[in-house]
Coordinates of C-alpha atoms and ligand atoms in Angstrom, one line a residue:
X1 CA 75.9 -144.5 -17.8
X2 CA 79.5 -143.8 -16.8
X3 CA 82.2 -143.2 -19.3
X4 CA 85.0 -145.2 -18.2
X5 CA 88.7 -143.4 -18.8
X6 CA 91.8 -145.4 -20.3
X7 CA 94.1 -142.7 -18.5
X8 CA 93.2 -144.9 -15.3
X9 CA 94.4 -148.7 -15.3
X10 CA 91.7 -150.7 -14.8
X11 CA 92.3 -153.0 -11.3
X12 CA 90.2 -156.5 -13.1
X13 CA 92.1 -156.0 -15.9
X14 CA 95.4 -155.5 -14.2
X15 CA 94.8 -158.5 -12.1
X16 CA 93.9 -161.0 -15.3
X17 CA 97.7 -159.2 -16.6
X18 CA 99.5 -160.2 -13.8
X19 CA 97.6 -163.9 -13.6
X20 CA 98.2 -164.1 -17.5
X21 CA 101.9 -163.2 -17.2
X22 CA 102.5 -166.3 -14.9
X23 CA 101.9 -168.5 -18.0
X24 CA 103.4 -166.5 -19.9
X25 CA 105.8 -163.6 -20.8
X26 CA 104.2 -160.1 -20.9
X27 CA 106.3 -156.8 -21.3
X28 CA 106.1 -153.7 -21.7
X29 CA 107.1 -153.3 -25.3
X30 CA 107.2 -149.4 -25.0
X31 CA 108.4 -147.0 -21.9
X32 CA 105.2 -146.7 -19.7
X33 CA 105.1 -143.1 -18.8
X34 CA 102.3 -141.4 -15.7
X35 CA 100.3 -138.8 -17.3
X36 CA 102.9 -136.4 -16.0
X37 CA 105.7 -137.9 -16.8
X38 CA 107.2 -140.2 -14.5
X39 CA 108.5 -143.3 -15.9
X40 CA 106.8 -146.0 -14.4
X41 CA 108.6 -148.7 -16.3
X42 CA 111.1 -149.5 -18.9
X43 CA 110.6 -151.0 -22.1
X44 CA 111.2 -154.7 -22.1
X45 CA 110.4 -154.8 -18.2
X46 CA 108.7 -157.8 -17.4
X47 CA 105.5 -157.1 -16.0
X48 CA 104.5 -159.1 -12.5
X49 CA 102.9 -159.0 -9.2
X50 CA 105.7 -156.6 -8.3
X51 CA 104.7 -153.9 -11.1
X52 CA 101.2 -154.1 -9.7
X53 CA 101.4 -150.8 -7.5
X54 CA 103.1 -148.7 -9.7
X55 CA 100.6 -149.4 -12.4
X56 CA 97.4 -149.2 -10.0
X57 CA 98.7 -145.3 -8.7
X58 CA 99.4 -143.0 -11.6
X59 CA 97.0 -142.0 -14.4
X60 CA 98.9 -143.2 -17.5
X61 CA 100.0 -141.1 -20.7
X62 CA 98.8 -144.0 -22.7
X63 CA 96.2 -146.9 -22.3
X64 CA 98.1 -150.0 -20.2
X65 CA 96.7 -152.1 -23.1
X66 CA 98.3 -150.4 -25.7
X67 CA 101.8 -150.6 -24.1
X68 CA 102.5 -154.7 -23.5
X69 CA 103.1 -157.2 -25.4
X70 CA 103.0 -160.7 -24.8
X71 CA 105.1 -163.8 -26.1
X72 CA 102.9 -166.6 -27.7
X73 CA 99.9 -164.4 -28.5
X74 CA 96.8 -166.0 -30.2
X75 CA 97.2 -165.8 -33.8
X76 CA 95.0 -165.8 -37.1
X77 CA 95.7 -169.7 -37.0
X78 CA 94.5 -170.2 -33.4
X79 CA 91.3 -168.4 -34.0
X80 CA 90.7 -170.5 -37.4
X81 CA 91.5 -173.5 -35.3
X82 CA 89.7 -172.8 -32.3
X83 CA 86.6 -171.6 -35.1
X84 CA 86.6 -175.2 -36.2
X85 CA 85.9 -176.5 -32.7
X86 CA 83.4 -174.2 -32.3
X87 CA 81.6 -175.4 -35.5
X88 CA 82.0 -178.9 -34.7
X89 CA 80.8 -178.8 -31.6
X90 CA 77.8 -176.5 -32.1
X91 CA 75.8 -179.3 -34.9
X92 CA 72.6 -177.4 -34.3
X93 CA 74.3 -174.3 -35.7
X94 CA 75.4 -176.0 -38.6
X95 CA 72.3 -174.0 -41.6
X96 CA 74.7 -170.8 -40.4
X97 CA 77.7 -172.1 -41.3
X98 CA 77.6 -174.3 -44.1
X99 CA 78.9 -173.3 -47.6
X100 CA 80.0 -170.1 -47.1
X101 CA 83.9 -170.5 -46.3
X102 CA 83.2 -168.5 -42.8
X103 CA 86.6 -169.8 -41.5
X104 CA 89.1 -168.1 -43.8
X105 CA 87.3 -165.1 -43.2
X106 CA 88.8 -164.8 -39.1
X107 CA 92.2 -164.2 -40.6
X108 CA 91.0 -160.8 -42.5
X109 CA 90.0 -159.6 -38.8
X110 CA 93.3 -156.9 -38.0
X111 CA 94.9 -157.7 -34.8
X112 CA 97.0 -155.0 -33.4
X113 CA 99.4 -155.8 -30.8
X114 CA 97.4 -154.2 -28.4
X115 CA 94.4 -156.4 -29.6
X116 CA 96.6 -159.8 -29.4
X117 CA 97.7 -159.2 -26.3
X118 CA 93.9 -158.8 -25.0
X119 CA 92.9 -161.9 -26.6
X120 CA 95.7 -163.6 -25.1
X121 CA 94.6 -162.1 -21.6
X122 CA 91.4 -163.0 -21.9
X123 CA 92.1 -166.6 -23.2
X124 CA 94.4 -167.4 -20.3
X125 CA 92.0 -166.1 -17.9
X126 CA 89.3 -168.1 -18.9
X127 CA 89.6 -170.9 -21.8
X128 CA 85.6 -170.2 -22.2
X129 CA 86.2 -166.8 -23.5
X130 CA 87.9 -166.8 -26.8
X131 CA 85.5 -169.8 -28.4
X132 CA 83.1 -167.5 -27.0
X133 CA 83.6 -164.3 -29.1
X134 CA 84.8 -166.4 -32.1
X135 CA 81.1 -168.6 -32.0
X136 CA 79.9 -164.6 -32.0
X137 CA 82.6 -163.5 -35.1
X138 CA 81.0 -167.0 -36.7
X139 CA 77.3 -166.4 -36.0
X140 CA 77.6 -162.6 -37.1
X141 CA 79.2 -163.6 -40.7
X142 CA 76.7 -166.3 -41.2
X143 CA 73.9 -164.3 -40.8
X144 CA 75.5 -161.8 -42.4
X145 CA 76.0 -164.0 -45.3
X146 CA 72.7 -164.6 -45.5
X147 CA 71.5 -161.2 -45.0
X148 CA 73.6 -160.6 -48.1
X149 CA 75.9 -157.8 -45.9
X150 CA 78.4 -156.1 -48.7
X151 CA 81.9 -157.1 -47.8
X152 CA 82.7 -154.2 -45.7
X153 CA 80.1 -154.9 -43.4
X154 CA 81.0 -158.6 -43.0
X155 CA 84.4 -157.4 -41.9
X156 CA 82.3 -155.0 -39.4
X157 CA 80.4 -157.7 -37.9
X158 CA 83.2 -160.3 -37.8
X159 CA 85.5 -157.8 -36.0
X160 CA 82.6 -156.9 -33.4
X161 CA 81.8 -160.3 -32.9
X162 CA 85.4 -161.3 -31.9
X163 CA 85.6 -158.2 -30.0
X164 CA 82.3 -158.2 -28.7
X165 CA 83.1 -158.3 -24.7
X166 CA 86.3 -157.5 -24.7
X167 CA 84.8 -155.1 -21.9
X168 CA 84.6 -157.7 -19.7
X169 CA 87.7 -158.1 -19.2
X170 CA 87.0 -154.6 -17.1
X171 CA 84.6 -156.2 -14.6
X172 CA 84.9 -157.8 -11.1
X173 CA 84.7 -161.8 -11.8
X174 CA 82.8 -162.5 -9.4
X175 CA 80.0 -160.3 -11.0
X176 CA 80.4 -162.3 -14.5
X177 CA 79.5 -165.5 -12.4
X178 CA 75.9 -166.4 -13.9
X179 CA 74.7 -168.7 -11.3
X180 CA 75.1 -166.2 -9.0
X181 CA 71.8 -163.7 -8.3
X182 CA 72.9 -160.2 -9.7
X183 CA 72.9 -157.4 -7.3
X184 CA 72.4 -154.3 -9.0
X185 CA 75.6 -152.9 -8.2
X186 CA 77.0 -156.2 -10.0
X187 CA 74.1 -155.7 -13.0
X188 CA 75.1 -152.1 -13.2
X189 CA 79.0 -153.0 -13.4
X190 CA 77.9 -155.8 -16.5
X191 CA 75.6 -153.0 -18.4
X192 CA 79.0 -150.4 -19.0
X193 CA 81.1 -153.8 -20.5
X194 CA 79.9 -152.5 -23.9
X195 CA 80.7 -148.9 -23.4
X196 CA 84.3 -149.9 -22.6
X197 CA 84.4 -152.4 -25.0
X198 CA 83.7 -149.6 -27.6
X199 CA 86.5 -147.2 -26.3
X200 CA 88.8 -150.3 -26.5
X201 CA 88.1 -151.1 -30.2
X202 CA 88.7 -147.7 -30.7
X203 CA 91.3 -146.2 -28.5
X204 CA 93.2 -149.3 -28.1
X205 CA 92.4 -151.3 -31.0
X206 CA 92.3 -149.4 -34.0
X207 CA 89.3 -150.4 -34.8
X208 CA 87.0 -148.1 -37.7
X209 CA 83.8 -146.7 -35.8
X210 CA 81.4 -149.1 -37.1
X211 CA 82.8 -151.5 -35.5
X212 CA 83.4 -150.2 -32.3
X213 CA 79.7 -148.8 -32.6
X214 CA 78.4 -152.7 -33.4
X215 CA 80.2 -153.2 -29.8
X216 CA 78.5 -150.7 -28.4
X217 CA 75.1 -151.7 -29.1
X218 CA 75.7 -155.8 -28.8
X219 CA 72.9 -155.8 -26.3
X220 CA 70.4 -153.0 -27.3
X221 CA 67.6 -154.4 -28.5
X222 CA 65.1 -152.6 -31.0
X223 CA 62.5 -152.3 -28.3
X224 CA 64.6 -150.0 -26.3
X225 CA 64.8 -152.7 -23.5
X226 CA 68.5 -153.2 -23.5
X227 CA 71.5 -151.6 -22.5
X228 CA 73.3 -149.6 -21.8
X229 CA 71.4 -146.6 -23.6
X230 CA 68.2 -148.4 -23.9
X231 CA 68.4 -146.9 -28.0
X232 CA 65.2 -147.5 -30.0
X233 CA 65.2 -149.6 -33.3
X234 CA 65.3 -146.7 -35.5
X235 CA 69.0 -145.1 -33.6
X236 CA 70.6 -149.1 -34.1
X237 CA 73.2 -149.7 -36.9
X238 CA 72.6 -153.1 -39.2
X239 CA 76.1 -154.2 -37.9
X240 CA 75.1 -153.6 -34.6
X241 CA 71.8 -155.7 -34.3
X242 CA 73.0 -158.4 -36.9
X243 CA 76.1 -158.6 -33.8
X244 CA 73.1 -159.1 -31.4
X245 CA 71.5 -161.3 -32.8
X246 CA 74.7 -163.3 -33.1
X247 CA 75.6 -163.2 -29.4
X248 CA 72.2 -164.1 -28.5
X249 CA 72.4 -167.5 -30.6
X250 CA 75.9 -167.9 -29.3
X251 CA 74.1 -167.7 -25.6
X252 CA 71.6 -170.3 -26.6
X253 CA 74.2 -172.6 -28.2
X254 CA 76.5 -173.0 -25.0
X255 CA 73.3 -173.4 -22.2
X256 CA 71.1 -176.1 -24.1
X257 CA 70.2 -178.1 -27.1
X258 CA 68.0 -177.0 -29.9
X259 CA 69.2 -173.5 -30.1
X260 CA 68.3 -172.7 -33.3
X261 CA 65.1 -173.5 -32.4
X262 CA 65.0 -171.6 -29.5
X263 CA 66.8 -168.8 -30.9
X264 CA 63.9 -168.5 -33.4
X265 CA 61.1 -168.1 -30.9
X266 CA 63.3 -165.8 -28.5
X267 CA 64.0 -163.4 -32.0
X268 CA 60.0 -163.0 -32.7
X269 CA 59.2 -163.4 -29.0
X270 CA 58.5 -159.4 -29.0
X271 CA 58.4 -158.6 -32.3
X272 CA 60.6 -155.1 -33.0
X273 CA 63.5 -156.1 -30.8
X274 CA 65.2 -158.0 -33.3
X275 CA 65.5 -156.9 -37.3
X276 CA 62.0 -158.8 -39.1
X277 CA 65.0 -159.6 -41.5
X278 CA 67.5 -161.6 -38.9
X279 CA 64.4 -163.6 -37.4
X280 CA 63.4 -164.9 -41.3
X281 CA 67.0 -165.8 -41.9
X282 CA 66.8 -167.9 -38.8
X283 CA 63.7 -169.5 -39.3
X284 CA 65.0 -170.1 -42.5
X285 CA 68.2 -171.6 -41.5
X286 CA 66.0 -173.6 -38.6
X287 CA 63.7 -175.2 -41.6
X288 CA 67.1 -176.7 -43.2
X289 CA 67.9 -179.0 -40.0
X290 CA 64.6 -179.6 -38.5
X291 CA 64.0 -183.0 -37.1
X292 CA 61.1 -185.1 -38.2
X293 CA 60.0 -185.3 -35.1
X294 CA 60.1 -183.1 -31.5
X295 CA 60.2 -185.3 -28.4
X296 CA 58.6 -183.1 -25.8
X297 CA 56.2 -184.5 -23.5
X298 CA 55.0 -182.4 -21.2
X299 CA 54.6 -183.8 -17.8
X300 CA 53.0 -182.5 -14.3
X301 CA 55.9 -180.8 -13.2
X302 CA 55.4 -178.6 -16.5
X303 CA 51.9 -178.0 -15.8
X304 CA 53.2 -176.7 -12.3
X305 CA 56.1 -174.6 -13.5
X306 CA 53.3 -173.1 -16.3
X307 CA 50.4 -172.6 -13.7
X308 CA 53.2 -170.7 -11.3
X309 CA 54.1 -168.3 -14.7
X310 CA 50.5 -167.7 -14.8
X311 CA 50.9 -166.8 -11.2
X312 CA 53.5 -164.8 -11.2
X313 CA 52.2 -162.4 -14.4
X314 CA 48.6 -161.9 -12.2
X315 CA 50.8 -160.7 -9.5
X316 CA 53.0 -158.6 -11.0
X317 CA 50.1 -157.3 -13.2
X318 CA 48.5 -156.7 -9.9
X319 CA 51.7 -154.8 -8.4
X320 CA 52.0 -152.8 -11.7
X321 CA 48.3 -151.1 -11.5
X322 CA 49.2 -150.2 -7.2
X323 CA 52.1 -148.6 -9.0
X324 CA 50.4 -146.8 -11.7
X325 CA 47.5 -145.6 -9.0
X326 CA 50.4 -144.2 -7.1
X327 CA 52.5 -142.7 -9.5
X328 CA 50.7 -139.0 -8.9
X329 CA 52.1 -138.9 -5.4
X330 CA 55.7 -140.0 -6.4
X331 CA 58.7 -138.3 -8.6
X332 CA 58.5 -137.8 -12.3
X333 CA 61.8 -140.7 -12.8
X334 CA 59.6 -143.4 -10.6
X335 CA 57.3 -142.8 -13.8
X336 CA 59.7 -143.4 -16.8
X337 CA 60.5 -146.2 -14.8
X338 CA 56.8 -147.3 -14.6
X339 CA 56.4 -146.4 -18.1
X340 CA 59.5 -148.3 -19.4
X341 CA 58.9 -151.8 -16.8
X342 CA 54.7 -151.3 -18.0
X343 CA 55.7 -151.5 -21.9
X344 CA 57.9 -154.3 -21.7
X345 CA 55.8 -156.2 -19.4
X346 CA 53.0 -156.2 -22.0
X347 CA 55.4 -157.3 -24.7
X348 CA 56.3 -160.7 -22.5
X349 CA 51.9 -160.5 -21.4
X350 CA 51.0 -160.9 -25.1
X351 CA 53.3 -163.5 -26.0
X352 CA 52.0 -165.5 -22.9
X353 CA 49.0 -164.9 -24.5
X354 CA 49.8 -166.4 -27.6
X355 CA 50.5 -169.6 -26.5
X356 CA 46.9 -169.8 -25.1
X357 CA 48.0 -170.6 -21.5
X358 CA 45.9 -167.5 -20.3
X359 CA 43.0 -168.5 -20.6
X360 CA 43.8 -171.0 -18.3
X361 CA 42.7 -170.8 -14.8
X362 CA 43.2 -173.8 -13.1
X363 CA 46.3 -176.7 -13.2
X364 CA 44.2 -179.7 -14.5
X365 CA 43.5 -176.8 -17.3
X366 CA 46.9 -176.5 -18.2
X367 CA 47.9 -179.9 -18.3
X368 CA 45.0 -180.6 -20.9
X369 CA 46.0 -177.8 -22.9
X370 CA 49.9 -178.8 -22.5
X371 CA 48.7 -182.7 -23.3
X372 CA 46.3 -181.5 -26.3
X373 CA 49.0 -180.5 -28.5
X374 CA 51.6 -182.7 -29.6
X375 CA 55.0 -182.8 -31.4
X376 CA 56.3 -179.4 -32.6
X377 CA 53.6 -177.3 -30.8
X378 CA 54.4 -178.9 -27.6
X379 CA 58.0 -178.4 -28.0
X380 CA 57.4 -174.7 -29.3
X381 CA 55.1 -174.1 -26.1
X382 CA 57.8 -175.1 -24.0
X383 CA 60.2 -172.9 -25.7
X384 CA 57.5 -169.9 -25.4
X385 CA 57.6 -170.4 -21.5
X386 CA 61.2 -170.7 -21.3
X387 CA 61.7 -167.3 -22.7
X388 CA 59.2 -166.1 -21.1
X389 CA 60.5 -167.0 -17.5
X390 CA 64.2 -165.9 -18.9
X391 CA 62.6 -162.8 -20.2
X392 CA 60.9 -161.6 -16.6
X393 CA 63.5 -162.0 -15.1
X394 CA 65.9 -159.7 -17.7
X395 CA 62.8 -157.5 -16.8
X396 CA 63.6 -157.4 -13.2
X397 CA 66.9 -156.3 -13.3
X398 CA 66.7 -153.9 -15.4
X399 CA 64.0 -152.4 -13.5
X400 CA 66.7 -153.3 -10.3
X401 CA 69.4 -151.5 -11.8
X402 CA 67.7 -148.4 -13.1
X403 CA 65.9 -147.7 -9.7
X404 CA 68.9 -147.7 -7.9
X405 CA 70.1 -145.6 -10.1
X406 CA 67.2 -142.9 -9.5
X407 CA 67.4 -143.3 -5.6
X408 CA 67.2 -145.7 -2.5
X409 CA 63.7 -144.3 -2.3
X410 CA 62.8 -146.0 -5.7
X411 CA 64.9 -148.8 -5.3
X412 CA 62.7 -149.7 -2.2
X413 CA 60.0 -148.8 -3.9
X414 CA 59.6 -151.1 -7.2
X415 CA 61.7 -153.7 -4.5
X416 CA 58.2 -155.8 -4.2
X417 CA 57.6 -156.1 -8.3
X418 CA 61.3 -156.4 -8.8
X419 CA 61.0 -159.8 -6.4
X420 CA 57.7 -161.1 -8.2
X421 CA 59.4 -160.6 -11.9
X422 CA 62.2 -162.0 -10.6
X423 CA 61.1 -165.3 -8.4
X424 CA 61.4 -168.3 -11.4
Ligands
FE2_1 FE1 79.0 -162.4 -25.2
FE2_2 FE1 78.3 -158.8 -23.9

């Protein structure tokens, strides 16, 4: 994975500067030297459309971000405030926020200059973004509340979860556009977001290690099935998976109803890539506000969308023992590929399997089996699919971007599987 340098301004961000400084003032609030000592600007020079090339040529002796400030910054009260809004308007949420006096706690978060003036980039780029990573900061201190985190460590995970993907700020926009089908030049740019969010937090933000480590690793999962380093559960920090687990709830929250619900069945779906800790906290928390009763009534179409799953996981299952029949003939990387794709495949296979649905073989069979069940199971089914679709998919990118990385041989190569994982 690439190891993105500070020295070199980075051309998104510099773009979301210049957009931000039309709202608002942004200078540089120190003199901006090249890495060899040309002064590239003056401090107190406003920065603009006009400072663009200057900027975008020279290696700098310091980080860009550390070198501007900006008038009207977000504030300890604006993240308190915006925090409320998030908490009212997330009611699903509310078992991981009541009682515990979450809010106050934003305002212990440090913000460096350097760190405001991010925020405030990131804000004014997107008005999304900042109840984004605050839902994360919220999430991360209520379940570290519950997970009875000492104090230290709630200020770890509070500080990631704002901070979270501040990387992104470092990526083409157009890649960060989720309806669009990732490419895996676009998938590869996403997967380094945490890498440079970690330098950032460091370098930029004076952040201590464990938080900028909990950054690092705010989309590794404990089956080694996330990125960027793809690190088992044993080489995760607590922070790090409790900010995870946070930002996976938070994803839930803003795409749908019911997410604590659903964020209970996509914790256990494979059981070691969360902490068996974080998914009883949220089952927990999801026994406090469950409804009575679960309308979910299964209809034809979800008979068809269930009988195409069952499809799809023949087919691929199909493609993945051509591949494995093969694999003497072909290089050593098309089988840690293999070998990586195989064991997460049979993670998402067995909790197919657990929902009974592969046993079925034909559609009328699945709608009795969907029609059989009622309330809570039918609604947990549903859930169980949901993930499981989401969850091929994640599959087929991965195994998109890491075959591209190997060669256009391999990339051709898995191309066919990659297509049935993906096809929802
Ligand atoms: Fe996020
Ligand atoms: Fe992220």
């Amino acid at each position: 994975m690439e190891d993105p340098s500070l020295a070199r301004v980075n051309q998104h961000y510099l773009d979301r500067v210049i957009a931000a400084s039309q709202q608002r003032d942004i200078e540089a609030s120190e003199d901006i030297y090249s890495e060899n000592g040309i002064k590239l600007l003056s401090k107190g020079a406003r920065i603009s459309g006009a400072s663009q090339e200057r900027l975008i040529l020279h290696k700098l002796k310091k980080p860009l971000e550390s070198c501007l400030s900006v008038s009207e910054g977000i504030d300890a009260n604006q993240l308190v405030a915006i925090g409320q809004q998030v908490i009212e308007s997330a009611p699903g949420l509310a078992p991981l926020f009541n009682d515990f006096g979450l809010l106050p706690r934003l305002r212990d978060i440090p913000l460096n200059p350097a760190t405001i003036s991010m925020l405030t980039v990131a804000h004014s780029h997107d008005p999304r973004m900042l109840p984004h990573y605050v839902l994360v900061a919220l999430l991360a201190l209520g379940l570290g509340r519950r997970l009875k985190l000492t104090e230290t460590e709630l200020g770890v995970v509070a500080a990631a979860g704002l901070l979270h993907d501040i990387g992104e700020l470092y990526i083409d926009q157009r890649h960060l556009d989720r309806s669009q089908v990732l490419t895996p030049e676009a998938w590869r740019q996403i997967a380094v977001h945490p890498v440079i969010g970690h330098k950032l937090a460091r370098e930029v933000c004076g952040m201590p290690d464990a938080v900028a480590q909990a950054i690092l690793q705010h989309h590794e999962r404990g089956d080694g099935g996330g990125y960027p380093r793809g690190l088992p559960a044993k080489e995760l920090g607590r922070e790090g998976r409790v900010v995870a687990a946070a930002e996976m709830i938070a994803s839930l929250a803003e795409h749908g109803e019911h997410p604590l619900e659903r964020a209970e069945v996509a914790l256990r779906i494979v059981p070691i890539e969360y902490d068996p800790d974080l998914v009883s906290v949220v089952s927990q928390a999801m026994g406090e506000c469950r409804p009575a009763e679960y309308r979910f009534a299964p209809d034809a179409q979800d008979a068809e969308r269930t009988h195409a799953l069952f499809s799809r996981i023949g087919r691929a299952l199909e493609l993945m023992n051509q591949i494995q029949h093969e694999l003497p003939q072909r290089e050593p990387a098309s089988r840690q590929l293999y070998d990586r794709a195989h064991r997460r495949f049979g993670m998402i296979q067995r909790a197919f399997s657990s929902t009974g649905l592969d046993l079925c073989g034909e559609r009328k069979d699945f709608e009795q089996l969907l029609g059989d069940t009622s309330g809570w199971l039918q609604f947990e089914v549903g859930l169980v699919l949901g993930e499981i679709r989401w969850r091929l998919r994640e599959l087929a990118r991965d195994l998109a971007m890491r075959a591209t990385q190997v060669s256009p041989a391999e990339a051709s190569y898995f191309q066919p599987l990659v297509d049935v994982l993906h096809d929802g």
